[in-house]
Amino acid sequence: MIPEIYGEIRKEEGIFHLPSSEIRCFGAEEQISVFCNRLDRKPQFCEKSDDAVITATIVPRGLHAGSYSLKIQKTRVAVEGEELEGVSNGLVTLFWLLSSPEASCSCQSIQDSPDYEYRGFMIDSCRHFLPAEEIKEMIEQCSLRKMNRLHWHLSDDQGFRIESKLFPALNRTGSWRKEPDGTVYGGFYTQEEIRSIVDFARNRGIEIIPEIDMPGHTSAMIAAYPDLGCDSSKISVPFLPGIFADILCAGKDEVVIFVERLLDEVCSLFPHEYFHLGGDEAPKEHWKNCSRCQRRIINNNLSGEEALQSWFMRQAIDYLATKGKKCIEWNEALEGDYTPGNVLIQYWEEDPSKLGYCDEIAEGNRKCIFSLRPVFYLDFIPGIVPLRRVFFSQNKLQDGKAVPSKNIVGFEACFWSERLLDKSSLFRHAFPRIFAIAQKGWHSGNDYEHFVSLCQQDLKWMNENGIPNMSIEEADPEGDARIDAVISEYRSMMSFFRENGEPEVAEEILEAIPNKLKGEMKPEEVSWIIRNLSD
Ligand code: ACM
Ligand code: ZN
């Protein structure tokens, strides 16, 4: 079982056998139904807890929402959770204890509680799009490892993925792009599908946080409604990955109003208290050349374009606050003049020239979700981010400053999908490496061999159930195998860019080459590799 139980386990006399078809149950019906379904049983809900074999109820004790206790006796089991999330987690532990052919386990009492309240995974549905059923399959697998947040990246340059009834061109135009071979690629989740996914996740202890990335990464929105951009010029939805100059105009009042209406619509689908506003990688050329944006800077006494981004984001943050929502932004939020103190930062820092602007996370009181690139970016191949690198990752900023655990609400595994084309590639990149993040969020350890043995048991279960994954050997390559994998990945990436557009990936990198790697590689190839292999 991953994460391993971290808490008290008291063994008792006797064995509990799960009834073979119908089970008398009492308490949290949706969560119990999920549990029974996983074990191919049917719940029969009772009026009184005394009549039930399995009871699952909320009993708050002032711990993290995911905390639970389990009391397994010969004839009955009681699951108590801090909140519904804890009830789900207790039922997940019971599921693993009973998932042998005998469907039995020894009597015992367990108290278990996570170290961190946020144990997340991000799915990028924009670069590549998975059908709703496959999103649910990923949620199911992550729930079985007691993860509790899906950060769902639903708007980016390459596609807008939520059905909008208010702004239909977001789907008519913004959800589709032309691929280099002339085919049309895309799709979006209907509002009905989204509601169904949100319910499915909640019944498994997972809340969904939608992300509408702004003001950059908005080419798809601007393609749909060109007036959202500074000069209203027509653009198409791009297929290339990268960073695009197109950006929402921060000088037009109509854009602020558009964003508010869109937030209204998206909030109506996602009940969780948090909303992710993105805020990463927003080039400012258009703003520099836009009279309206420049007027906004002057009229609001702003120090420049970075401050204009803070101003723009605050319109959305303040608006969401009136709807009772709190916000998350990528760490670029800290680059501007002012980001409200209750905005949760998702730390991923990429650009070494900007080191220093995230010090609030290490030295102040700013709370973050920790997702440092590339260690938490599991779309990177294991050659770059091997299992052991994730397992041994440290809570440090990119410049080495330690982040105190009081400032870390938890960890998130990110699955950007430029190169994750389908469910199988998502799952193979995720499993087993995400286990290290699930484990870290519950309670981190440093016994790698022991952790690998837990992974092996879990992967065996996945294989028996036909769920795609990588073996430990594939997920943790060493020596020449690792270097070969990285070189081959690099070359395939570069040939994609050469065929389809400018090879921007490696341009900025020219560092020294260690002899071991010299061979026939070009310096920029080697420096890309060094950058991504270093911790
Ligand atoms: C990011 O990777 N652009 C947050
Ligand atoms: Zn503008």
Coordinates of C-alpha atoms and ligand atoms in Angstrom, one line a residue:
M1 CA 0.0 0.0 0.0
I2 CA 1.3 3.4 -1.0
P3 CA 1.5 5.7 0.9
E4 CA 2.4 3.4 3.7
I5 CA 0.3 3.8 6.9
Y6 CA 2.0 6.4 9.0
G7 CA 0.6 6.2 12.5
E8 CA -0.5 3.7 15.0
I9 CA -1.3 0.1 14.1
R10 CA -2.6 -2.1 16.9
K11 CA -2.9 -5.8 16.0
E12 CA -5.7 -7.8 17.6
E13 CA -6.9 -11.4 17.7
G14 CA -8.9 -12.8 14.8
I15 CA -9.7 -12.4 11.2
F16 CA -12.3 -10.3 9.4
H17 CA -13.8 -11.9 6.2
L18 CA -15.5 -9.6 3.7
P19 CA -19.0 -10.9 2.9
S20 CA -19.0 -12.4 -0.6
S21 CA -21.8 -10.5 -2.3
E22 CA -24.0 -8.1 -0.4
I23 CA -22.6 -6.1 2.5
R24 CA -24.7 -4.4 5.1
C25 CA -23.4 -0.8 5.4
F26 CA -24.1 2.4 7.2
G27 CA -22.8 5.9 6.7
A28 CA -21.2 7.8 3.8
E29 CA -23.2 6.1 0.9
E30 CA -21.2 7.4 -2.1
Q31 CA -17.9 6.5 -0.6
I32 CA -19.1 3.1 0.6
S33 CA -20.5 2.4 -2.9
V34 CA -17.1 3.2 -4.4
F35 CA -15.4 0.8 -1.9
C36 CA -17.9 -2.0 -2.6
N37 CA -17.6 -1.5 -6.4
R38 CA -13.8 -1.8 -6.2
L39 CA -14.2 -5.2 -4.5
D40 CA -17.0 -6.3 -6.7
R41 CA -19.5 -6.3 -3.9
K42 CA -23.0 -4.7 -3.4
P43 CA -23.8 -2.4 -0.5
Q44 CA -27.1 -2.8 1.3
F45 CA -27.6 0.4 3.4
C46 CA -29.0 -0.1 6.9
E47 CA -31.0 2.4 9.0
K48 CA -28.9 1.8 12.1
S49 CA -25.2 1.5 12.5
D50 CA -25.6 -1.5 14.8
D51 CA -27.0 -3.6 11.9
A52 CA -24.1 -2.9 9.6
V53 CA -20.9 -4.9 8.8
I54 CA -19.2 -1.8 7.6
T55 CA -19.8 1.7 9.0
A56 CA -18.1 4.7 7.5
T57 CA -18.7 8.0 9.2
I58 CA -17.3 11.5 9.8
V59 CA -15.8 12.0 13.3
P60 CA -13.8 15.3 13.5
R61 CA -10.7 15.3 15.7
G62 CA -9.0 18.5 14.6
L63 CA -6.6 16.8 12.2
H64 CA -6.1 17.1 8.4
A65 CA -9.2 16.4 6.4
G66 CA -7.6 13.2 5.0
S67 CA -7.1 11.6 8.5
Y68 CA -8.9 8.5 9.4
S69 CA -9.1 5.6 11.8
L70 CA -10.1 2.0 11.1
K71 CA -11.3 -0.5 13.7
I72 CA -11.4 -4.0 12.2
Q73 CA -13.1 -6.6 14.3
K74 CA -14.1 -10.2 13.5
T75 CA -17.6 -9.3 12.4
R76 CA -17.5 -5.6 11.6
V77 CA -15.4 -2.7 10.5
A78 CA -15.7 0.9 11.6
V79 CA -14.1 3.6 9.4
E80 CA -14.0 7.1 10.9
G81 CA -12.8 10.1 8.8
E82 CA -12.0 13.6 9.8
E83 CA -14.0 14.7 6.7
L84 CA -15.4 12.8 3.7
E85 CA -11.9 12.8 2.4
G86 CA -10.7 10.9 5.5
V87 CA -13.6 8.4 5.1
S88 CA -12.5 7.8 1.5
N89 CA -8.9 7.2 2.7
G90 CA -9.9 4.8 5.4
L91 CA -11.9 2.8 2.9
V92 CA -8.9 2.9 0.5
T93 CA -6.7 1.4 3.3
L94 CA -9.4 -1.3 3.9
F95 CA -9.5 -2.0 0.2
W96 CA -5.8 -2.7 0.1
L97 CA -6.0 -4.8 3.2
L98 CA -8.7 -6.9 1.7
S99 CA -7.5 -7.1 -1.9
S100 CA -6.3 -10.7 -1.8
P101 CA -8.3 -13.6 -3.2
E102 CA -9.5 -14.5 0.3
A103 CA -10.8 -10.9 0.9
S104 CA -9.8 -11.1 4.6
C105 CA -7.5 -9.4 6.9
S106 CA -6.4 -9.6 10.5
C107 CA -8.3 -7.6 13.2
Q108 CA -6.5 -4.4 14.0
S109 CA -7.0 -0.7 14.9
I110 CA -5.3 1.9 12.7
Q111 CA -5.0 5.7 13.2
D112 CA -3.5 7.4 10.2
S113 CA -2.9 11.0 9.2
P114 CA -1.1 12.8 6.4
D115 CA 1.7 15.3 7.0
Y116 CA 0.5 17.6 4.2
E117 CA -3.1 18.7 3.4
Y118 CA -2.5 18.9 -0.4
R119 CA -1.5 15.8 -2.4
G120 CA -2.1 16.7 -6.0
F121 CA -1.7 15.9 -9.6
M122 CA -2.2 18.1 -12.6
I123 CA -3.6 17.0 -15.9
D124 CA -3.0 19.2 -19.0
S125 CA -6.0 18.6 -21.2
C126 CA -5.0 21.4 -23.6
R127 CA -2.0 20.0 -25.5
H128 CA -3.6 16.6 -25.8
F129 CA -7.1 15.7 -24.8
L130 CA -8.3 12.6 -23.0
P131 CA -11.9 11.5 -23.1
A132 CA -13.9 12.0 -19.8
E133 CA -13.8 8.3 -19.0
E134 CA -10.0 8.3 -19.1
I135 CA -9.8 11.3 -16.8
K136 CA -11.9 9.2 -14.4
E137 CA -9.5 6.3 -14.7
M138 CA -6.6 8.5 -13.7
I139 CA -8.7 9.9 -10.8
E140 CA -9.4 6.4 -9.6
Q141 CA -5.8 5.4 -9.6
C142 CA -4.7 8.5 -7.8
S143 CA -7.5 8.1 -5.2
L144 CA -6.2 4.6 -4.5
R145 CA -2.9 6.3 -3.4
K146 CA -4.8 8.8 -1.2
M147 CA -4.1 11.8 -3.4
N148 CA -6.7 14.5 -2.9
R149 CA -6.5 17.3 -5.5
L150 CA -6.8 17.2 -9.3
H151 CA -5.5 20.5 -10.7
W152 CA -7.1 20.5 -14.1
H153 CA -5.4 22.6 -16.7
L154 CA -8.3 23.4 -19.1
S155 CA -7.2 26.5 -21.0
D156 CA -4.0 27.1 -22.9
D157 CA -2.7 28.2 -26.2
Q158 CA -3.4 24.9 -27.9
G159 CA -7.0 24.5 -26.9
F160 CA -9.9 25.7 -24.7
R161 CA -11.4 22.6 -23.1
I162 CA -14.6 23.6 -21.2
E163 CA -18.0 23.8 -22.8
S164 CA -19.0 27.5 -22.6
K165 CA -22.6 28.3 -23.2
L166 CA -21.9 32.0 -22.7
F167 CA -19.1 32.2 -25.2
P168 CA -19.7 29.5 -27.8
A169 CA -16.7 30.5 -30.0
L170 CA -14.4 29.3 -27.2
N171 CA -15.5 25.8 -28.4
R172 CA -16.4 26.4 -32.0
T173 CA -13.0 27.9 -32.7
G174 CA -10.9 27.7 -29.5
S175 CA -11.2 24.0 -28.9
W176 CA -9.8 22.9 -32.3
R177 CA -6.5 23.3 -34.1
K178 CA -4.9 22.2 -37.3
E179 CA -2.1 19.8 -37.0
P180 CA 1.0 19.8 -39.3
D181 CA -0.5 16.9 -41.3
G182 CA -3.7 18.9 -42.0
T183 CA -5.9 17.0 -39.6
V184 CA -8.1 18.8 -37.1
Y185 CA -7.3 18.0 -33.4
G186 CA -9.2 18.9 -30.3
G187 CA -12.3 18.6 -28.2
F188 CA -13.8 19.9 -25.0
Y189 CA -15.6 18.5 -22.0
T190 CA -19.3 19.2 -21.9
Q191 CA -20.7 20.8 -18.8
E192 CA -22.5 17.5 -18.1
E193 CA -19.2 15.5 -18.4
I194 CA -17.5 18.0 -16.1
R195 CA -20.2 17.7 -13.4
S196 CA -19.9 13.9 -13.6
I197 CA -16.1 14.0 -13.3
V198 CA -16.4 16.4 -10.3
D199 CA -18.8 14.0 -8.5
F200 CA -16.8 11.0 -9.4
A201 CA -13.7 12.6 -7.9
R202 CA -15.4 13.8 -4.8
N203 CA -16.7 10.3 -4.1
R204 CA -13.1 9.2 -4.1
G205 CA -11.7 11.9 -1.8
I206 CA -10.5 14.2 -4.6
E207 CA -11.5 17.9 -5.1
I208 CA -10.9 19.4 -8.6
I209 CA -9.3 22.8 -9.0
P210 CA -9.8 24.2 -12.5
E211 CA -7.2 26.3 -14.1
I212 CA -8.0 29.1 -16.6
D213 CA -4.5 30.3 -17.4
M214 CA -4.2 34.1 -17.9
P215 CA -3.2 36.6 -19.1
G216 CA -0.6 34.6 -21.2
H217 CA -1.2 31.1 -22.6
T218 CA -4.4 32.4 -24.0
S219 CA -4.0 32.0 -27.8
A220 CA -7.0 29.7 -28.1
M221 CA -9.3 32.3 -26.4
I222 CA -7.9 35.1 -28.5
A223 CA -8.4 33.0 -31.6
A224 CA -12.0 32.7 -30.7
Y225 CA -12.5 36.3 -29.7
P226 CA -9.7 38.5 -31.3
D227 CA -10.9 41.6 -29.4
L228 CA -9.5 39.9 -26.3
G229 CA -6.0 40.7 -27.6
C230 CA -4.4 44.2 -27.7
D231 CA -4.6 44.8 -31.4
S232 CA -7.6 42.6 -32.2
S233 CA -5.8 40.8 -34.9
K234 CA -7.0 37.4 -36.0
I235 CA -4.8 34.4 -35.0
S236 CA -5.3 30.7 -35.2
V237 CA -5.1 28.1 -32.4
P238 CA -1.4 27.0 -32.5
F239 CA -0.3 23.3 -32.5
L240 CA 3.3 24.1 -31.5
P241 CA 4.3 24.0 -27.9
G242 CA 6.1 27.0 -26.4
I243 CA 5.5 30.5 -25.2
F244 CA 3.4 32.8 -27.4
A245 CA 3.3 36.6 -27.5
D246 CA -0.5 36.7 -27.6
I247 CA -1.9 37.9 -24.4
L248 CA -5.2 39.2 -23.0
C249 CA -5.2 43.0 -23.2
A250 CA -5.1 44.4 -19.7
G251 CA -6.1 47.9 -20.9
K252 CA -9.6 47.0 -22.2
D253 CA -12.5 47.1 -19.6
E254 CA -14.4 44.6 -21.9
V255 CA -11.6 42.0 -21.3
V256 CA -12.0 42.3 -17.6
I257 CA -15.7 41.9 -17.9
F258 CA -15.3 38.9 -20.2
V259 CA -13.0 37.2 -17.7
E260 CA -15.5 37.8 -14.9
R261 CA -18.4 36.3 -16.9
L262 CA -16.2 33.3 -17.9
L263 CA -15.2 32.8 -14.2
D264 CA -18.9 32.9 -13.3
E265 CA -19.5 30.0 -15.8
V266 CA -16.5 28.0 -14.7
C267 CA -17.2 28.4 -11.0
S268 CA -20.7 27.1 -11.5
L269 CA -19.1 23.8 -12.5
F270 CA -16.4 23.5 -9.8
P271 CA -17.6 23.8 -6.2
H272 CA -14.1 23.6 -4.6
E273 CA -13.0 26.7 -2.7
Y274 CA -9.8 27.0 -4.8
F275 CA -9.5 28.3 -8.4
H276 CA -6.2 28.4 -10.4
L277 CA -5.6 31.5 -12.4
G278 CA -2.3 30.5 -14.0
G279 CA -0.3 33.7 -14.5
D280 CA 2.9 31.9 -15.8
E281 CA 5.0 32.8 -18.8
A282 CA 3.2 36.0 -20.0
P283 CA 5.4 37.9 -22.4
K284 CA 4.8 41.6 -22.3
E285 CA 5.7 42.9 -25.9
H286 CA 2.0 43.5 -26.8
W287 CA 1.4 45.4 -23.6
K288 CA 4.4 47.6 -24.2
N289 CA 3.0 48.5 -27.6
C290 CA -0.6 48.9 -26.6
S291 CA -1.9 52.4 -25.9
R292 CA -4.7 51.0 -23.7
C293 CA -2.4 48.9 -21.6
Q294 CA 0.0 51.9 -21.2
R295 CA -2.9 54.1 -20.2
R296 CA -3.9 51.5 -17.6
I297 CA -0.4 51.7 -16.2
I298 CA -0.4 55.5 -15.9
N299 CA -4.0 55.8 -14.6
N300 CA -3.3 53.2 -11.8
N301 CA 0.2 54.5 -11.0
L302 CA 1.8 51.2 -11.8
S303 CA 5.5 50.7 -12.1
G304 CA 5.4 48.9 -15.4
E305 CA 4.2 45.8 -17.3
E306 CA 4.9 43.3 -14.4
A307 CA 2.9 45.5 -12.1
L308 CA 0.2 45.6 -14.8
Q309 CA 0.0 41.8 -14.6
S310 CA -0.5 42.0 -10.9
W311 CA -3.2 44.6 -11.4
F312 CA -4.9 42.3 -14.0
M313 CA -4.7 39.2 -11.9
R314 CA -6.1 41.1 -8.9
Q315 CA -9.3 42.0 -10.9
A316 CA -9.9 38.2 -11.1
I317 CA -8.7 37.4 -7.6
D318 CA -10.9 40.1 -6.1
Y319 CA -13.9 39.0 -8.2
L320 CA -13.4 35.4 -7.2
A321 CA -13.3 36.5 -3.6
T322 CA -16.8 37.9 -3.9
K323 CA -17.8 34.4 -4.9
G324 CA -16.1 32.9 -1.8
K325 CA -13.2 31.5 -3.8
K326 CA -9.5 31.5 -3.0
C327 CA -6.9 31.6 -5.8
I328 CA -3.7 29.8 -6.8
E329 CA -1.2 31.3 -9.2
W330 CA 2.1 30.0 -10.6
N331 CA 5.1 31.6 -9.0
E332 CA 5.4 34.4 -11.6
A333 CA 2.7 36.1 -9.4
L334 CA 5.5 37.0 -7.0
E335 CA 7.4 38.9 -9.8
G336 CA 4.9 41.8 -9.8
D337 CA 4.3 44.6 -7.3
Y338 CA 1.6 43.0 -5.2
T339 CA -0.1 39.7 -4.9
P340 CA -2.6 39.3 -2.0
G341 CA -1.2 37.3 0.9
N342 CA -3.8 34.7 0.7
V343 CA -3.0 33.7 -2.9
L344 CA -1.5 30.2 -2.8
I345 CA 1.6 30.0 -5.0
Q346 CA 2.4 27.0 -7.1
Y347 CA 6.2 26.9 -7.1
W348 CA 7.8 25.6 -10.3
E349 CA 10.5 28.3 -11.0
E350 CA 12.1 27.9 -14.4
D351 CA 14.1 30.9 -15.4
P352 CA 17.5 31.1 -13.6
S353 CA 17.8 34.8 -14.5
K354 CA 14.9 35.5 -12.1
L355 CA 16.2 33.6 -9.1
G356 CA 15.4 35.6 -5.9
Y357 CA 11.8 36.7 -6.6
C358 CA 10.4 33.6 -4.8
D359 CA 12.2 34.3 -1.5
E360 CA 8.8 34.9 0.3
I361 CA 8.3 31.2 0.0
A362 CA 11.6 30.3 1.7
E363 CA 12.0 33.2 4.1
G364 CA 8.6 34.8 4.5
N365 CA 5.1 33.4 5.2
R366 CA 4.0 32.7 1.7
K367 CA 2.3 29.3 1.4
C368 CA 3.0 27.2 -1.7
I369 CA 2.2 24.0 -3.5
F370 CA 5.6 22.6 -4.3
S371 CA 6.1 21.4 -7.9
L372 CA 9.7 22.3 -8.8
R373 CA 10.6 21.6 -12.4
P374 CA 11.7 19.1 -13.6
V375 CA 11.5 16.8 -10.6
F376 CA 7.7 17.2 -10.1
Y377 CA 7.1 17.4 -13.9
L378 CA 6.5 13.8 -14.6
D379 CA 5.8 14.3 -18.3
F380 CA 9.6 14.4 -18.4
I381 CA 11.0 10.9 -19.3
P382 CA 12.5 8.9 -16.4
G383 CA 15.9 9.4 -18.0
I384 CA 15.6 13.0 -16.9
V385 CA 13.5 12.4 -13.8
P386 CA 14.2 8.9 -12.5
L387 CA 12.1 7.4 -9.7
R388 CA 14.9 7.9 -7.2
R389 CA 15.3 11.5 -8.0
V390 CA 11.6 12.1 -7.2
F391 CA 11.9 10.0 -4.0
F392 CA 14.9 11.9 -2.7
S393 CA 13.8 15.4 -3.9
Q394 CA 14.3 18.1 -1.3
N395 CA 12.1 21.0 -0.4
K396 CA 14.4 23.7 -1.8
L397 CA 14.0 26.6 -4.2
Q398 CA 15.9 26.3 -7.5
D399 CA 18.6 28.5 -6.0
G400 CA 19.1 26.1 -3.0
K401 CA 17.2 28.0 -0.3
A402 CA 15.3 25.6 1.9
V403 CA 11.5 26.0 2.1
P404 CA 10.2 25.4 5.6
S405 CA 7.4 22.8 5.8
K406 CA 5.1 25.4 7.4
N407 CA 5.1 27.1 3.9
I408 CA 4.4 24.0 2.0
V409 CA 0.7 23.0 1.8
G410 CA 1.8 20.0 -0.2
F411 CA 3.1 18.6 -3.4
E412 CA 1.8 18.2 -6.9
A413 CA 2.8 16.0 -9.8
C414 CA 2.4 17.8 -13.1
F415 CA 1.6 16.1 -16.4
W416 CA 2.0 18.6 -19.2
S417 CA 0.8 16.9 -22.3
E418 CA 2.9 18.2 -25.2
R419 CA 4.3 14.7 -25.4
L420 CA 1.7 12.7 -23.5
L421 CA -0.5 11.8 -26.4
D422 CA -2.9 9.4 -24.8
K423 CA -4.0 7.5 -21.7
S424 CA -1.2 4.9 -22.0
S425 CA 1.6 7.5 -22.2
L426 CA 0.0 9.5 -19.3
F427 CA -0.2 6.3 -17.1
R428 CA 3.3 5.1 -18.0
H429 CA 4.8 8.4 -17.1
A430 CA 2.7 8.5 -13.9
F431 CA 3.2 5.1 -12.5
P432 CA 5.2 4.3 -10.5
R433 CA 6.9 7.8 -10.2
I434 CA 3.8 9.5 -8.8
F435 CA 3.9 7.0 -5.9
A436 CA 7.0 8.9 -4.6
I437 CA 4.9 12.1 -4.6
A438 CA 1.9 10.5 -3.0
Q439 CA 4.3 9.0 -0.3
K440 CA 6.0 12.4 0.2
G441 CA 2.7 14.2 0.7
W442 CA 1.6 11.6 3.3
H443 CA 4.9 11.1 5.1
S444 CA 8.4 11.2 3.5
G445 CA 11.0 8.6 4.2
N446 CA 14.5 7.9 3.1
D447 CA 14.6 4.1 2.8
Y448 CA 14.6 3.8 -1.0
E449 CA 14.9 0.0 -1.1
H450 CA 11.9 -0.4 1.1
F451 CA 9.9 2.1 -1.0
V452 CA 10.8 0.2 -4.2
S453 CA 9.5 -3.0 -2.6
L454 CA 6.2 -1.2 -2.0
C455 CA 6.2 0.0 -5.6
Q456 CA 6.8 -3.5 -6.8
Q457 CA 3.8 -4.9 -5.0
D458 CA 1.6 -2.1 -6.3
L459 CA 2.8 -2.5 -9.9
K460 CA 2.1 -6.2 -9.7
W461 CA -1.5 -5.3 -8.8
M462 CA -1.6 -2.8 -11.7
N463 CA -0.4 -5.5 -14.1
E464 CA -2.9 -8.0 -12.9
N465 CA -5.6 -5.4 -13.5
G466 CA -4.4 -4.3 -16.9
I467 CA -3.5 -0.8 -15.9
P468 CA -0.6 0.7 -17.9
N469 CA 2.6 1.5 -16.0
M470 CA 6.4 1.3 -16.2
S471 CA 8.6 -1.3 -14.5
I472 CA 11.0 -0.1 -11.8
E473 CA 13.9 -0.7 -14.2
E474 CA 12.2 1.6 -16.8
A475 CA 11.3 4.2 -14.2
D476 CA 14.7 4.3 -12.6
P477 CA 17.3 4.0 -15.4
E478 CA 21.0 4.4 -14.4
G479 CA 24.3 4.9 -16.0
D480 CA 24.5 4.6 -19.8
A481 CA 20.9 3.5 -20.1
R482 CA 19.9 6.8 -18.6
I483 CA 22.1 8.9 -20.8
D484 CA 21.0 7.1 -23.9
A485 CA 17.4 7.6 -23.0
V486 CA 17.9 11.3 -22.6
I487 CA 19.9 11.8 -25.8
S488 CA 17.2 9.9 -27.7
E489 CA 14.4 12.0 -26.2
Y490 CA 16.4 15.2 -26.9
R491 CA 16.9 14.2 -30.6
S492 CA 13.3 13.3 -31.1
M493 CA 12.2 16.7 -29.6
M494 CA 14.6 18.6 -31.8
S495 CA 13.6 16.8 -34.9
F496 CA 9.9 17.7 -34.1
F497 CA 10.9 21.4 -33.8
R498 CA 13.0 21.3 -36.9
E499 CA 10.2 19.9 -39.0
N500 CA 7.5 22.1 -37.5
G501 CA 8.9 25.4 -36.4
E502 CA 11.8 27.1 -34.7
P503 CA 14.0 24.9 -32.4
E504 CA 13.6 27.2 -29.4
V505 CA 14.1 24.5 -26.8
A506 CA 17.9 24.6 -26.7
E507 CA 18.7 28.1 -27.8
E508 CA 19.6 29.7 -24.5
I509 CA 21.8 26.9 -23.3
L510 CA 25.6 26.8 -23.9
E511 CA 27.4 25.4 -21.0
A512 CA 30.5 23.3 -20.4
I513 CA 30.4 19.7 -21.5
P514 CA 31.7 17.0 -19.2
N515 CA 34.0 14.6 -21.0
K516 CA 31.7 11.6 -20.3
L517 CA 29.0 13.1 -22.4
K518 CA 31.0 14.6 -25.2
G519 CA 30.9 12.0 -27.9
E520 CA 29.2 13.2 -31.1
M521 CA 26.8 15.6 -29.5
K522 CA 26.6 19.3 -30.2
P523 CA 27.3 21.6 -27.2
E524 CA 23.7 22.8 -27.0
E525 CA 22.4 19.3 -26.9
V526 CA 24.7 18.5 -24.0
S527 CA 23.8 21.6 -22.1
W528 CA 20.1 20.9 -22.4
I529 CA 20.8 17.5 -20.9
I530 CA 23.0 18.8 -18.1
R531 CA 20.4 21.3 -17.2
N532 CA 17.7 18.7 -17.0
L533 CA 19.7 16.1 -15.3
S534 CA 21.0 18.3 -12.5
D535 CA 19.0 18.4 -9.2
Ligands
ACM1 C1 4.7 26.2 -16.2 O1 5.4 25.1 -16.3 N1 4.7 27.0 -17.2 C2 4.0 26.5 -15.0
ZN2 ZN -3.5 46.0 -24.4

